[in-house]
Every structure is written in C-alpha cells, then in structure tokens.
Coordinates of C-alpha atoms in Angstrom, one line a residue:
X1 CA 10.2 -8.5 32.4
X2 CA 10.9 -5.8 33.9
X3 CA 8.4 -3.9 35.7
X4 CA 8.4 -0.8 33.0
X5 CA 7.7 -3.2 30.3
X6 CA 4.6 -4.3 30.9
X7 CA 3.8 -1.2 31.9
X8 CA 4.4 0.4 28.7
X9 CA 2.1 -2.4 27.4
X10 CA 0.0 -2.1 29.4
X11 CA -0.1 2.5 27.9
X12 CA -0.2 1.1 24.6
X13 CA 3.0 2.7 24.2
X14 CA 4.8 -0.1 22.2
X15 CA 1.3 -0.3 19.2
X16 CA 2.5 3.6 18.8
X17 CA 6.1 2.8 18.4
X18 CA 4.7 0.4 15.9
X19 CA 2.8 2.6 14.6
X20 CA 5.6 5.0 13.7
X21 CA 8.3 2.9 13.1
X22 CA 6.4 1.7 9.8
X23 CA 5.3 4.5 8.4
X24 CA 7.3 4.9 5.6
X25 CA 7.2 0.9 4.7
X26 CA 6.5 -1.2 1.6
X27 CA 4.9 -3.6 2.7
X28 CA 5.1 -7.1 0.5
X29 CA 3.0 -9.9 1.9
X30 CA 0.9 -10.9 4.5
X31 CA 3.6 -12.5 7.4
X32 CA 5.3 -9.2 7.3
X33 CA 2.2 -8.0 8.0
X34 CA 1.0 -9.6 10.9
X35 CA 4.4 -9.1 12.4
X36 CA 4.2 -5.3 12.0
X37 CA -0.2 -5.3 13.5
X38 CA 0.7 -8.6 16.2
X39 CA 2.3 -6.0 18.7
X40 CA -0.7 -4.4 18.2
X41 CA -3.5 -6.1 20.3
X42 CA -0.7 -7.2 22.8
X43 CA -2.5 -4.2 24.9
X44 CA -5.6 -5.3 25.1
X45 CA -6.1 -9.0 23.8
X46 CA -10.3 -9.0 24.8
X47 CA -12.3 -8.0 22.4
X48 CA -12.0 -7.6 18.7
X49 CA -10.4 -4.4 16.7
X50 CA -9.6 -3.4 13.6
X51 CA -6.9 -2.0 12.1
X52 CA -6.4 -0.3 9.2
X53 CA -3.3 0.3 6.6
X54 CA -3.6 2.4 4.4
X55 CA -1.2 2.1 1.6
X56 CA 0.6 4.5 -1.4
X57 CA -0.1 2.4 -5.1
X58 CA 3.2 1.4 -3.9
X59 CA 2.4 -0.9 -1.2
X60 CA 4.3 2.1 0.9
X61 CA 2.5 2.6 4.3
X62 CA 0.7 5.9 4.6
X63 CA -1.0 5.3 8.3
X64 CA -2.6 2.8 10.3
X65 CA -5.6 3.4 12.0
X66 CA -6.9 1.6 14.6
X67 CA -10.5 2.1 12.9
X68 CA -13.6 -0.2 15.5
X69 CA -13.3 -2.4 18.5
X70 CA -16.2 -4.2 19.5
X71 CA -17.5 -7.4 22.4
X72 CA -15.7 -10.4 22.6
X73 CA -17.0 -11.9 19.4
X74 CA -17.9 -9.1 17.3
X75 CA -16.8 -4.7 16.0
X76 CA -19.1 -3.2 14.4
X77 CA -17.1 -1.7 10.4
X78 CA -19.0 1.2 8.5
X79 CA -17.4 0.7 4.9
X80 CA -17.9 4.6 5.0
X81 CA -15.8 5.4 7.2
X82 CA -13.0 3.1 5.4
X83 CA -13.5 5.0 1.9
X84 CA -13.4 8.4 3.8
X85 CA -10.9 8.1 5.2
X86 CA -9.1 6.1 2.4
X87 CA -9.9 9.9 1.0
X88 CA -8.8 11.7 3.2
X89 CA -4.8 9.8 3.2
X90 CA -4.9 10.1 -0.6
X91 CA -4.4 6.2 -0.4
X92 CA -4.7 4.2 -3.4
X93 CA -4.8 0.8 -1.4
X94 CA -5.4 -1.2 2.0
X95 CA -5.3 -4.0 4.0
X96 CA -7.6 -4.6 6.6
X97 CA -6.1 -5.8 10.2
X98 CA -8.5 -7.7 13.3
X99 CA -8.5 -9.7 16.2
X100 CA -9.9 -12.7 17.7
X101 CA -9.9 -13.1 20.7
X102 CA -10.9 -16.5 21.1
X103 CA -7.4 -17.2 19.3
X104 CA -9.8 -19.6 16.4
X105 CA -8.2 -17.9 13.4
X106 CA -11.2 -19.0 10.6
X107 CA -13.3 -16.2 9.8
X108 CA -17.2 -16.0 10.3
X109 CA -19.4 -15.2 8.0
X110 CA -19.6 -11.5 9.1
X111 CA -15.3 -11.2 8.6
X112 CA -16.6 -13.0 4.7
X113 CA -19.3 -10.4 4.0
X114 CA -17.4 -6.4 5.6
X115 CA -14.2 -7.3 3.0
X116 CA -16.7 -7.9 0.6
X117 CA -18.7 -5.1 0.9
X118 CA -14.9 -2.7 1.6
X119 CA -14.0 -4.7 -1.4
X120 CA -16.4 -3.6 -3.4
X121 CA -16.3 0.3 -1.4
X122 CA -13.0 0.6 -2.1
X123 CA -13.8 -0.4 -6.0
X124 CA -16.0 2.6 -6.3
X125 CA -13.7 4.9 -5.4
X126 CA -10.6 3.4 -7.7
X127 CA -8.7 2.3 -4.6
X128 CA -8.2 -1.3 -3.2
X129 CA -8.5 -4.3 -0.8
X130 CA -4.8 -6.1 -0.9
X131 CA -5.6 -8.2 2.5
X132 CA -8.4 -9.3 5.0
X133 CA -6.0 -10.7 8.2
X134 CA -7.5 -12.3 11.1
X135 CA -5.4 -12.4 14.3
X136 CA -5.6 -15.0 16.9
X137 CA -3.5 -17.9 17.7
X138 CA -1.4 -17.3 13.9
X139 CA -3.7 -15.4 11.8
X140 CA -5.3 -15.7 8.4
X141 CA -5.3 -13.8 5.1
X142 CA -8.2 -13.6 3.3
X143 CA -6.0 -12.6 -0.4
X144 CA -3.5 -16.3 0.5
X145 CA -6.3 -18.0 0.8
X146 CA -7.7 -15.9 -3.2
X147 CA -11.2 -15.9 -1.2
X148 CA -10.0 -12.0 -2.0
X149 CA -8.1 -12.9 -5.6
X150 CA -10.1 -14.5 -7.6
X151 CA -14.1 -14.2 -5.6
X152 CA -14.5 -10.6 -5.6
X153 CA -12.8 -10.2 -8.2
X154 CA -14.4 -11.7 -10.2
X155 CA -17.7 -10.2 -8.3
X156 CA -15.9 -6.3 -9.1
X157 CA -15.1 -7.2 -12.4
X158 CA -18.9 -8.3 -13.0
X159 CA -20.3 -5.4 -11.6
X160 CA -18.1 -2.5 -13.5
X161 CA -17.8 -3.7 -16.6
X162 CA -21.7 -4.1 -17.7
X163 CA -22.5 -7.6 -15.7
X164 CA -25.5 -5.8 -13.3

C-alpha cells in the first residue's frame, strides 16, 4: 500500500468520505450498516467509539455522528445526548454502532443495558432504535439476534400501554 493511503487512513480522511458518501442512502440490513461503518473504525481501533446513524422514517441516512469515545474497554454513552441530536436532526430512527477493540463482538451487560435505555428514550420522543451493532472481528447485531425485536419492544409496549 502507498504512503498516501496510510496517511489518509491515519488522518481520518476515509471516515469523512464514508460519512459524506452515505448521506441519503437507504439502510436495509445490519450487514449494510456494518459495511458502511467498518471503515470508520480503521483510523483508531484502540478505544471504544460510539457512532449513531440518524435516519428518516424511510431509513434514509440523514447523518452519521461520532457521539462518544472512551477507553480500550468501555465508553460512557448518554441517552440524553442521543435524544438531543435525534430531535435536532429531526430523525425518525437511529442505529447505534460501536467497536470492541478486543475484537470480541459479544455484547457486554453494559451494552445490553444502554441499548435498552436508548430504545426507551427513543420511544419517549416517538423515534425508533432500529439496531445496536458491535464491530470487532466481524459484527454483532442486536436486532438480528432479536434483543431489540422482542425483549425491548415488549417492555416499551408494557410501559406505554399502561403496564406501569
């Protein structure tokens, strides 16, 4: 590979190009999200970083935003900040994507907890969390494994339909 390639990779130029070229693209699968987002983690793989993809009601990408960055094994995620950006961009749906520098894409208890909290926060403002994808050696989709599909939707339905 050329020196220019490595220089561009380190500078984050490719990540910016991915963000710009993805705007308006319709998201239809977790594999598509993985393919779009994988280059975003190429520039700095040594810390956990959380991106959020903001979408229209038809799943067209409005924006991809780097929201949080942390340490080698964790990052603090604040649902309030995700809600704020969702409202600011007038997004109807989001997908959260973060990396595990270790390469192990198994969701941690913290990953499951923040997914639940963000899904509930999104429901409160009439928006939807479509997926939370972890990237490492491959990827893990919480929608594909039905964590978001059944468990969280049941909890949201219970809360909003008088269960509490």
